[in-house]
mmCIF file of C-alpha atoms in Angstrom:
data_model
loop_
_atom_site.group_PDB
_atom_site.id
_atom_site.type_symbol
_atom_site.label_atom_id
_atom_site.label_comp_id
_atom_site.label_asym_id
_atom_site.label_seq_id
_atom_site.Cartn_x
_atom_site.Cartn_y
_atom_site.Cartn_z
ATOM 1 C CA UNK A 1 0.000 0.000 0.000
ATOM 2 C CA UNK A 2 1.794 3.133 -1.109
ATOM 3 C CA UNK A 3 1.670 6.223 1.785
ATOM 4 C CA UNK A 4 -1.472 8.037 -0.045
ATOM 5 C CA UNK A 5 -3.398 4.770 -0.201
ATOM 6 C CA UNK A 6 -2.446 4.597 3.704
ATOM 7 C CA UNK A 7 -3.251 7.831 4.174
ATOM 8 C CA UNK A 8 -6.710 8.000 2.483
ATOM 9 C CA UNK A 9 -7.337 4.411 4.466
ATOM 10 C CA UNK A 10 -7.087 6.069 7.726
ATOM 11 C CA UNK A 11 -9.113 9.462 7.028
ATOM 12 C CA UNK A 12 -12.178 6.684 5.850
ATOM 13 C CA UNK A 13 -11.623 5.262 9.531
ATOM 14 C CA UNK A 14 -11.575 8.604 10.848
ATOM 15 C CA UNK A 15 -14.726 9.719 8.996
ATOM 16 C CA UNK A 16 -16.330 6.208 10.138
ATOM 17 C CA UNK A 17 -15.249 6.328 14.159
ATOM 18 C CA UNK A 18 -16.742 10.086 13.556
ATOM 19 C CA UNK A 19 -20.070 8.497 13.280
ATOM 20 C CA UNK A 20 -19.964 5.702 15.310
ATOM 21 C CA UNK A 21 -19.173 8.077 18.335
ATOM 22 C CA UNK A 22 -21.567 11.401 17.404
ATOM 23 C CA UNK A 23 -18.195 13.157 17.459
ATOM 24 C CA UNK A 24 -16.786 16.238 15.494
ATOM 25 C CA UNK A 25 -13.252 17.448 15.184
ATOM 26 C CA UNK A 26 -12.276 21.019 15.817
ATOM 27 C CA UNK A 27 -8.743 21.870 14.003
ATOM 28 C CA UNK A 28 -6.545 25.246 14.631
ATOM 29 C CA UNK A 29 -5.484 26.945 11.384
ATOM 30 C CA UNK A 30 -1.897 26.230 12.349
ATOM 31 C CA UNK A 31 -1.976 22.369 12.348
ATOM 32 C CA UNK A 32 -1.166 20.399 10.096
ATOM 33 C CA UNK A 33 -2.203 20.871 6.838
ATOM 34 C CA UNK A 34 -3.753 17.305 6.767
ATOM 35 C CA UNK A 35 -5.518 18.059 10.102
ATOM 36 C CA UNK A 36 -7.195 20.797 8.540
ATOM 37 C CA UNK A 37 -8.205 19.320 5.500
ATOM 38 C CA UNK A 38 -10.321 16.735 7.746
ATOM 39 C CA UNK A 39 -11.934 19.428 9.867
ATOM 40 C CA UNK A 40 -15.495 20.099 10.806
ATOM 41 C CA UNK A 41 -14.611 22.991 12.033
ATOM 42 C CA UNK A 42 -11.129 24.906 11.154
ATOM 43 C CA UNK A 43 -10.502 28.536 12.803
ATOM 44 C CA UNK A 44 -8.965 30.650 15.139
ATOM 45 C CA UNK A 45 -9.593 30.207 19.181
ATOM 46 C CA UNK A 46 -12.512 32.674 19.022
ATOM 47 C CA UNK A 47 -14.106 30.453 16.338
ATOM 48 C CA UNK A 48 -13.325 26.812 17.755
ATOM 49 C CA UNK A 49 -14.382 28.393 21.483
ATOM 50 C CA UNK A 50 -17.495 28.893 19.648
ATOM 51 C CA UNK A 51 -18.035 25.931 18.145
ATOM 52 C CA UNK A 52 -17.255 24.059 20.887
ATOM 53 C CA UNK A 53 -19.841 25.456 23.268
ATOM 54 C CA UNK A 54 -22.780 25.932 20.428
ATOM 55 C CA UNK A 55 -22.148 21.605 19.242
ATOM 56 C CA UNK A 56 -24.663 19.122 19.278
ATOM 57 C CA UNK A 57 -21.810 16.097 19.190
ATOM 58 C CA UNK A 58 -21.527 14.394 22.203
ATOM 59 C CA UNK A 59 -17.775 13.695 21.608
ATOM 60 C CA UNK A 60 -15.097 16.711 20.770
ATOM 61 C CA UNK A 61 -11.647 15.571 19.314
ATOM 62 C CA UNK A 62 -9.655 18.739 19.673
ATOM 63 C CA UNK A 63 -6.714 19.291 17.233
ATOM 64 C CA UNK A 64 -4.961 22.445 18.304
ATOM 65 C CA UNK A 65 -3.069 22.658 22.619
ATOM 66 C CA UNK A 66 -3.730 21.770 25.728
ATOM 67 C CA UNK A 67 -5.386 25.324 26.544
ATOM 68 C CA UNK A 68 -8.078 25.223 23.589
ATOM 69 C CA UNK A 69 -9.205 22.016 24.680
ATOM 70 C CA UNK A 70 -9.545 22.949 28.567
ATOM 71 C CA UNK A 71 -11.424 24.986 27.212
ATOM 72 C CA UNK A 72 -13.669 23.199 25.129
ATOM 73 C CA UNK A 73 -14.101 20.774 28.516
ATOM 74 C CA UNK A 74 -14.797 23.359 30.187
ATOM 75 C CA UNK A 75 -17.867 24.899 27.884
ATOM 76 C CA UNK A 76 -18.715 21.419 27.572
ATOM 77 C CA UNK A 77 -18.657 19.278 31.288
ATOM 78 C CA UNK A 78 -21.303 16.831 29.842
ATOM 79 C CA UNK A 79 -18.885 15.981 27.030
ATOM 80 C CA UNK A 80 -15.656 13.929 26.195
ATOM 81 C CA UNK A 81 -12.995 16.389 24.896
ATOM 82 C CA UNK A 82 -10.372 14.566 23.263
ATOM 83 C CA UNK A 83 -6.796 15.853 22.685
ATOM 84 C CA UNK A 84 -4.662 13.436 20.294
ATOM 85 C CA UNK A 85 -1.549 14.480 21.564
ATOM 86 C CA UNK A 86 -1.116 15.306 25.561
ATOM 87 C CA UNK A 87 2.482 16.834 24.522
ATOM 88 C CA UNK A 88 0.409 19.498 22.479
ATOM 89 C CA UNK A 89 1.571 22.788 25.223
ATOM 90 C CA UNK A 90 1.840 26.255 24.637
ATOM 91 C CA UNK A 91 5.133 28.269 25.867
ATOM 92 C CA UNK A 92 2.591 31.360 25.715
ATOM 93 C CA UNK A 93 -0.015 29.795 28.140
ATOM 94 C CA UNK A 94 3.526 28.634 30.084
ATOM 95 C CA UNK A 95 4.504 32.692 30.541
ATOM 96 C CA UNK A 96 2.275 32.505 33.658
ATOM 97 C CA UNK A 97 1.341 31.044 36.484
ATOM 98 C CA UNK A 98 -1.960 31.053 38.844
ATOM 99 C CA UNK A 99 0.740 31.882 41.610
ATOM 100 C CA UNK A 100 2.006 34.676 39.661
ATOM 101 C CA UNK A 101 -1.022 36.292 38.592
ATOM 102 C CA UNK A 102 -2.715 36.303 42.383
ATOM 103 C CA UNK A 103 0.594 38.085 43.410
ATOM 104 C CA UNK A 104 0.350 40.778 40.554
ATOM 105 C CA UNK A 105 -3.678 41.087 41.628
ATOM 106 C CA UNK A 106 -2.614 41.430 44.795
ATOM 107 C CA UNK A 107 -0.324 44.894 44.098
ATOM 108 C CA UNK A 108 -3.677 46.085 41.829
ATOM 109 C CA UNK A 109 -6.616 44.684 44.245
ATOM 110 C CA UNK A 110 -9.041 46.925 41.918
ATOM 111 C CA UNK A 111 -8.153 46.496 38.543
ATOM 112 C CA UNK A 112 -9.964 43.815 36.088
ATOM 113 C CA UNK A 113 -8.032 41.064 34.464
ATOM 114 C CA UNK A 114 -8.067 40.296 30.801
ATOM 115 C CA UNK A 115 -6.844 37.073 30.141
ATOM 116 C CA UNK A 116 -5.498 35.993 26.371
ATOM 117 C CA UNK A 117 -7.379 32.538 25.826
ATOM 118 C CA UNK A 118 -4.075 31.317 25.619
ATOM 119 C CA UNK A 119 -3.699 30.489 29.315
ATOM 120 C CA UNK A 120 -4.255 27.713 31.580
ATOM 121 C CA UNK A 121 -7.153 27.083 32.750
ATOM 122 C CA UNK A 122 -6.258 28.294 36.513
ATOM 123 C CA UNK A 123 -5.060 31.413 35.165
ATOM 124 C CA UNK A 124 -9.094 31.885 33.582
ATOM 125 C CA UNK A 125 -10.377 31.269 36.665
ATOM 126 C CA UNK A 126 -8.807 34.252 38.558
ATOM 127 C CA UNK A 127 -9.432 36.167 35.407
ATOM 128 C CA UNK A 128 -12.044 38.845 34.588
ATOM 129 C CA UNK A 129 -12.503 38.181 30.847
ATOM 130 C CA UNK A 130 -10.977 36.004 28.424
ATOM 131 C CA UNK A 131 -9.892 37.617 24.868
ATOM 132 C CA UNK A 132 -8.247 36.568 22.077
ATOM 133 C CA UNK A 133 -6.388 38.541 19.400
ATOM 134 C CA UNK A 134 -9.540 38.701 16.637
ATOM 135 C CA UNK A 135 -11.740 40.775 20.287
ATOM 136 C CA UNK A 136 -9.080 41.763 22.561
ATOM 137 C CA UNK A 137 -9.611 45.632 21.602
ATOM 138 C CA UNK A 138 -13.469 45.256 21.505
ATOM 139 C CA UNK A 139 -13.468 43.636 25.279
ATOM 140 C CA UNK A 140 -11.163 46.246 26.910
ATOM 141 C CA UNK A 141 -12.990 49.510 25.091
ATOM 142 C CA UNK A 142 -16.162 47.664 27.026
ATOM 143 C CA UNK A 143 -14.436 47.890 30.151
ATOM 144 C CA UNK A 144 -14.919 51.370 31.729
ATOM 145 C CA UNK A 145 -12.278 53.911 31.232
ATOM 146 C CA UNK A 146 -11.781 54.562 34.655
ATOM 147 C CA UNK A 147 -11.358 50.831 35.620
ATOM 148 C CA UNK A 148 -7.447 49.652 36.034
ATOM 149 C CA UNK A 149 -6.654 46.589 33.646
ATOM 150 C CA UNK A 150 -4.164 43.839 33.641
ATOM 151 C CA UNK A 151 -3.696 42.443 30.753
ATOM 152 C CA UNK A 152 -1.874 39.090 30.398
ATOM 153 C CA UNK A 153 0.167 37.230 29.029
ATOM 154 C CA UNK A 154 1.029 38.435 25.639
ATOM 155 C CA UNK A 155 3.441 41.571 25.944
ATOM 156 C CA UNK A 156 2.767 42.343 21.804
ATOM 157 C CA UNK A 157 -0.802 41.755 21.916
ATOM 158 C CA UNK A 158 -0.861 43.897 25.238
ATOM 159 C CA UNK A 159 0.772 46.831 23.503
ATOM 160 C CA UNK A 160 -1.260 46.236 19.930
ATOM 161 C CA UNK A 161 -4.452 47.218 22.440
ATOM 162 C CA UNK A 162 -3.367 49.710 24.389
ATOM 163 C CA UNK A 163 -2.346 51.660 21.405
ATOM 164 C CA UNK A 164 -5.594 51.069 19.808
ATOM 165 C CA UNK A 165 -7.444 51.856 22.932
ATOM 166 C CA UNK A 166 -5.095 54.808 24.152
ATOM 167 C CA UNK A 167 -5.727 53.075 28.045
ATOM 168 C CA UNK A 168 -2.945 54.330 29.956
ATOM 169 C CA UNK A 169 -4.148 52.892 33.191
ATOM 170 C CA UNK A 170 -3.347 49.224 31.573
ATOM 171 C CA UNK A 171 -0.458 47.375 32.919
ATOM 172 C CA UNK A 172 1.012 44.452 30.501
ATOM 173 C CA UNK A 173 2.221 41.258 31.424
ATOM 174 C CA UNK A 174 5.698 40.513 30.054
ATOM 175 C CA UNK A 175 5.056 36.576 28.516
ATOM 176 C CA UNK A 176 4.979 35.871 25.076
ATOM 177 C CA UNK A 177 4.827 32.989 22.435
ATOM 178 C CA UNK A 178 8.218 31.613 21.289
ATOM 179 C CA UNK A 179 7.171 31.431 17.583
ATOM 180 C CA UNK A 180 5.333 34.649 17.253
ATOM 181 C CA UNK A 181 8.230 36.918 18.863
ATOM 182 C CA UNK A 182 11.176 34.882 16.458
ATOM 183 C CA UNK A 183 9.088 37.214 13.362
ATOM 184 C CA UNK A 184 10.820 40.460 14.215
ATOM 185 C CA UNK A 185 11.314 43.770 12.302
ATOM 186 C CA UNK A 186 14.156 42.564 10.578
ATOM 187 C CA UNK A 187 12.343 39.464 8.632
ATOM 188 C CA UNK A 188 9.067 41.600 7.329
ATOM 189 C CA UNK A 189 11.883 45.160 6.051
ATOM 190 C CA UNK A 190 14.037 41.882 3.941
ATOM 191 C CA UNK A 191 10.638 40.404 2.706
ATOM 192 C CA UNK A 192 9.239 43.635 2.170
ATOM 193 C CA UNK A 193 12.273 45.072 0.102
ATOM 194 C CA UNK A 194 11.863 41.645 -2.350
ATOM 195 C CA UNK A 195 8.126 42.303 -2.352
ATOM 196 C CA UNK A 196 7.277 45.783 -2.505
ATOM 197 C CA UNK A 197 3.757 45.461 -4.043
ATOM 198 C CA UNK A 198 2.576 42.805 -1.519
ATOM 199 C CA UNK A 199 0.383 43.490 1.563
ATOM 200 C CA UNK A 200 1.504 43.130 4.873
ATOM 201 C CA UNK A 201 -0.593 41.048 7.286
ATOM 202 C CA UNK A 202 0.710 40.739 10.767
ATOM 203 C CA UNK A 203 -0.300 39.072 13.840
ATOM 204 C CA UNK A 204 -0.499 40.927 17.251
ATOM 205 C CA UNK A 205 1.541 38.786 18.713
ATOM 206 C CA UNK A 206 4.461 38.803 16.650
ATOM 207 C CA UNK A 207 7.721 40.584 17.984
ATOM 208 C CA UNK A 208 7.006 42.648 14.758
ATOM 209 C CA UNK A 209 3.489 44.163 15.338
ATOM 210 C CA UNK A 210 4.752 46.779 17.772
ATOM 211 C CA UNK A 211 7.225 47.966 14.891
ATOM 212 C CA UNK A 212 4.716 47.852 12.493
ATOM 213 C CA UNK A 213 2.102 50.117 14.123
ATOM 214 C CA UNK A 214 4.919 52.306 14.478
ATOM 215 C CA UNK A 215 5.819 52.795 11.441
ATOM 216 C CA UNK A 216 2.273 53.023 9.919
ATOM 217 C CA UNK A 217 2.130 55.701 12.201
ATOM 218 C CA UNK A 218 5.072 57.895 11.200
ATOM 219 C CA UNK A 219 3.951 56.895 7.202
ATOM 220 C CA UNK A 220 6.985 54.326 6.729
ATOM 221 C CA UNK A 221 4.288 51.538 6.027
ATOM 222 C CA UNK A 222 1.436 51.994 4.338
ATOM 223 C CA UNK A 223 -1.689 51.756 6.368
ATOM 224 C CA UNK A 224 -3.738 50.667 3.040
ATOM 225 C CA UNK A 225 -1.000 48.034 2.940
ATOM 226 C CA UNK A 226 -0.518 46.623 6.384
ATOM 227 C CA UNK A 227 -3.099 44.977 8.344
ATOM 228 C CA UNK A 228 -2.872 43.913 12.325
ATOM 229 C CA UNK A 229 -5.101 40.927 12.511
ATOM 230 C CA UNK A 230 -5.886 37.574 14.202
ATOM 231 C CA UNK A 231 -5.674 34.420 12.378
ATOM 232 C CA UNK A 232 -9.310 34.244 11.277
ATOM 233 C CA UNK A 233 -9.406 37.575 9.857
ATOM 234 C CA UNK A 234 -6.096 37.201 8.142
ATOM 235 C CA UNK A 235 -8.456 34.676 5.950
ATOM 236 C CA UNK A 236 -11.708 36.855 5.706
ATOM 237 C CA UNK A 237 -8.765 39.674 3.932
ATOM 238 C CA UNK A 238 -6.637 37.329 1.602
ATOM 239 C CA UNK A 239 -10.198 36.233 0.205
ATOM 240 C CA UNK A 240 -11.943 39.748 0.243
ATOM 241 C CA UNK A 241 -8.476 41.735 -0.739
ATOM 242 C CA UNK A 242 -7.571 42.672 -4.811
ATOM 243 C CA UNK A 243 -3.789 42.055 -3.875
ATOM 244 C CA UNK A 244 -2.102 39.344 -5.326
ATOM 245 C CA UNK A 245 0.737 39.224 -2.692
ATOM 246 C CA UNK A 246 0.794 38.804 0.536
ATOM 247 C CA UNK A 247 3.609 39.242 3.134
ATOM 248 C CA UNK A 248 2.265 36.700 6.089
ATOM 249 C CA UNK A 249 3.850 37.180 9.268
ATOM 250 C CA UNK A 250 2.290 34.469 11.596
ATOM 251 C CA UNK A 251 2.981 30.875 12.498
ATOM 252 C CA UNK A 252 2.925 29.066 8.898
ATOM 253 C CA UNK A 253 0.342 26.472 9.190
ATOM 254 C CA UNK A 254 -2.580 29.406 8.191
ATOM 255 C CA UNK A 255 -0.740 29.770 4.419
ATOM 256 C CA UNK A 256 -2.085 26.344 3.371
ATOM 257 C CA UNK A 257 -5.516 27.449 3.832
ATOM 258 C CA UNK A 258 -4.903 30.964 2.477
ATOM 259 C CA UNK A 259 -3.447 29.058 -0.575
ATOM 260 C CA UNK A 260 -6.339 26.651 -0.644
ATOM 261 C CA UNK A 261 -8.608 29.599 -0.651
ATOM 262 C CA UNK A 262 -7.006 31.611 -3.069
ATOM 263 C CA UNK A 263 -5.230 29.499 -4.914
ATOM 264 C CA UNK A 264 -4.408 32.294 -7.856
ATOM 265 C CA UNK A 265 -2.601 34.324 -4.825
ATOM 266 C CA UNK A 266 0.998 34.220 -3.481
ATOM 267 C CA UNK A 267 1.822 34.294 0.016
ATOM 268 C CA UNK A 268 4.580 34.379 1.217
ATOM 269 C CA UNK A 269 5.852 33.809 4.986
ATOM 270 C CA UNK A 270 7.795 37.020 6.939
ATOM 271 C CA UNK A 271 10.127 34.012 8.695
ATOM 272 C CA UNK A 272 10.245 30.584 7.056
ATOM 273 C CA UNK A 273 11.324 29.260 10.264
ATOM 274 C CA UNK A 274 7.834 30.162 12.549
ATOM 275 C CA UNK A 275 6.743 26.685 13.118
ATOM 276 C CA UNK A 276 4.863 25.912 16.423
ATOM 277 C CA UNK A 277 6.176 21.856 17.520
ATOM 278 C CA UNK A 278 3.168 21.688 19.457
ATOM 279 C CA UNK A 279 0.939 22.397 16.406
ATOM 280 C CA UNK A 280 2.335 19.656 14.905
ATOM 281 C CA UNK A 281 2.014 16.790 16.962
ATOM 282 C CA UNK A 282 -0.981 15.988 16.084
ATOM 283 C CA UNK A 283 -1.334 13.653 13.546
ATOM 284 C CA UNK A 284 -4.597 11.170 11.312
ATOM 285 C CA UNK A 285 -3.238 8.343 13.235
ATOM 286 C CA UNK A 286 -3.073 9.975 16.334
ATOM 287 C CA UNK A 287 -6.876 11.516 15.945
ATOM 288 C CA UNK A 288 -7.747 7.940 14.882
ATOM 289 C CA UNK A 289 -6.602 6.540 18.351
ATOM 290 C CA UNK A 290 -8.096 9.301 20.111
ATOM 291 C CA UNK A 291 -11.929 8.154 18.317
ATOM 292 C CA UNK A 292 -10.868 4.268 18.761
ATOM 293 C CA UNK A 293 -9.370 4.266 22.421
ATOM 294 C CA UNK A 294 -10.968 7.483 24.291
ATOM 295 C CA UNK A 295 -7.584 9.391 24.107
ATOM 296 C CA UNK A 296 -7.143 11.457 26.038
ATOM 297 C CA UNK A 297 -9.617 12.801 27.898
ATOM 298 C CA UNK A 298 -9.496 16.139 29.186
ATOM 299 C CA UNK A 299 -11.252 17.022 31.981
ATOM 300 C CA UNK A 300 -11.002 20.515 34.443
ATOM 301 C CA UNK A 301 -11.679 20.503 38.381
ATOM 302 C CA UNK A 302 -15.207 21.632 38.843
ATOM 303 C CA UNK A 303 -14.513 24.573 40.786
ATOM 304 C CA UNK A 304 -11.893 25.917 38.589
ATOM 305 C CA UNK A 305 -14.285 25.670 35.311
ATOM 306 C CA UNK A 306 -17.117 27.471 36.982
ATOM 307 C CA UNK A 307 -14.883 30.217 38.297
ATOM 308 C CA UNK A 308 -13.286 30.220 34.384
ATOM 309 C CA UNK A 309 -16.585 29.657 32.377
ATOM 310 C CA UNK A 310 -17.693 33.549 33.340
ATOM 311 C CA UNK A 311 -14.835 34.657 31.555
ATOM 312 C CA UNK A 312 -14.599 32.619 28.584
ATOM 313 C CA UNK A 313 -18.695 33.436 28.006
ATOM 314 C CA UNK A 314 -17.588 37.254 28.207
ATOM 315 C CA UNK A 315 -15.141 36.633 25.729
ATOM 316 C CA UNK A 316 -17.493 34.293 23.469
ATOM 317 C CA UNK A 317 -20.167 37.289 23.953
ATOM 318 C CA UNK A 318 -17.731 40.379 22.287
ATOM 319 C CA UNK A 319 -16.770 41.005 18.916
#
């Protein structure tokens, strides 16, 4: 049997232990490009956070990290979550601790705490409001002006909102995601300078989003040229945009769909080299096993879900 015999064999298993078990598979639009061609549902963590609380399948197989499917347990308690690969972390979500973020509460007993969904699910539960990057301006322009705000953990995304909301009394914490700040200034000027005509979308996580609001600012970029913008509506432009270049500078996995999507576009990645590891552990024959043998369940204390579940429906319920 040659490897795309073998390959198609085990997506008809997949499809048929789908069925068996009333399940439905949620994939991030950084996995493997495989993974997402066998999604029910393929988005960002706004849009699979969604999904996950508005399904009807009494079995979730979660292809994305360990965070995203705490938190698909967590919107679900009456369901199995299933995450392929238990090795699947996040060195973002990693950037804090439960520990640290009491301590920091306790030096700014009044302020409200926005978490980035990409936190543990202890973290949530001490947490005001979840966000992620596609409503983390809407949620903190709902939050009144006069109300003190810690924001956490992504320093880039922290910055990207406070200089769209102009909140001074915001205080940042200093984590971010390995990947996201290895695209920096330098990779988007050299891919810029060999593609002049091509537009610029960057996430707000990247080392390189500060830099680039800066220098859309001062003229040096073109705003008409250079978007700030979370995964899913990186997609909604590439389809909706004229261009027929684009400079991507996120983690790499989202360029198969853009290409899939717009397959008479170019796109071309800011750093070859951002690849998220834990994206990529999960594989068919690992979400096979996960349908077959019930692996591996994910399940959150019930204390620490309820406590979390206020903020994650806050962040569900903006933007």
């Amino acid at each position: 049997m040659t490897m795309i015999e073998t390959k198609s064999h085990i997506i008809e298993d997949i499809q048929e232990w789908k069925k068996k078990r009333n399940a439905i598979l949620l994939a991030h639009n950084y996995e493997l490009p495989e993974i997402q061609d066998i999604a029910d549902v393929l988005g960002d963590s706004l849009a699979l956070a969604r999904a996950a609380a508005e399904t009807s399948a009494d079995v979730i197989v979660f292809c994305g990290v360990h965070f995203m499917a705490e938190t698909a347990a967590m919107l679900n308690p009456e369901k199995t979550v299933l995450l392929p690969d238990l090795d699947a972390g996040c060195s973002l979500a990693d950037s804090i601790t439960a520990d640290q973020l009491r301590e920091w509460k306790a030096e700014h007993p009044d302020a409200v705490v926005v978490a980035y969904v990409n936190t543990t699910a202890e973290v949530k539960a001490l947490s005001d409001y979840c966000c992620t990057s596609s409503n983390a301006v809407d949620i903190v322009r709902s939050i009144p002006e006069d109300k003190e705000i810690l924001f956490l953990p992504d320093m880039f995304l922290g910055s990207f909102v406070q200089r769209e909301t102009g909140r001074e009394n915001m205080h940042i914490w200093m984590g971010e995601c390995h990947v996201h700040a290895g695209i920096a200034p330098e990779h988007v000027d050299d891919v810029l300078t060999q593609h002049p005509e091509a537009e610029l979308l960057v996430h707000p996580e990247c080392g390189c989003s500060t830099s680039s609001m800066y220098l859309m600012s001062e003229g040096i970029l073109p705003k008409n040229k250079t978007h700030i913008l979370s995964t899913g509506n990186m997609l909604k432009h590439s389809k909706q945009s004229q261009a027929e270049e684009f400079i991507v500078a996120t983690e790499v996995g989202i360029i198969h769909q853009m290409q899939k999507q717009n397959p008479e576009k170019r796109f071309i990645p800011a750093n070859r080299t951002a690849v998220c590891p834990f994206m990529k552990m999960i594989t068919l024959e690992k979400v096979l096993d996960a349908l077959k043998e019930n692996k591996h369940i994910i399940t959150v204390p019930e204390e620490t879900a309820e406590r979390a579940k206020l903020a994650i429906e806050r962040m569900i319920s903006i933007g």
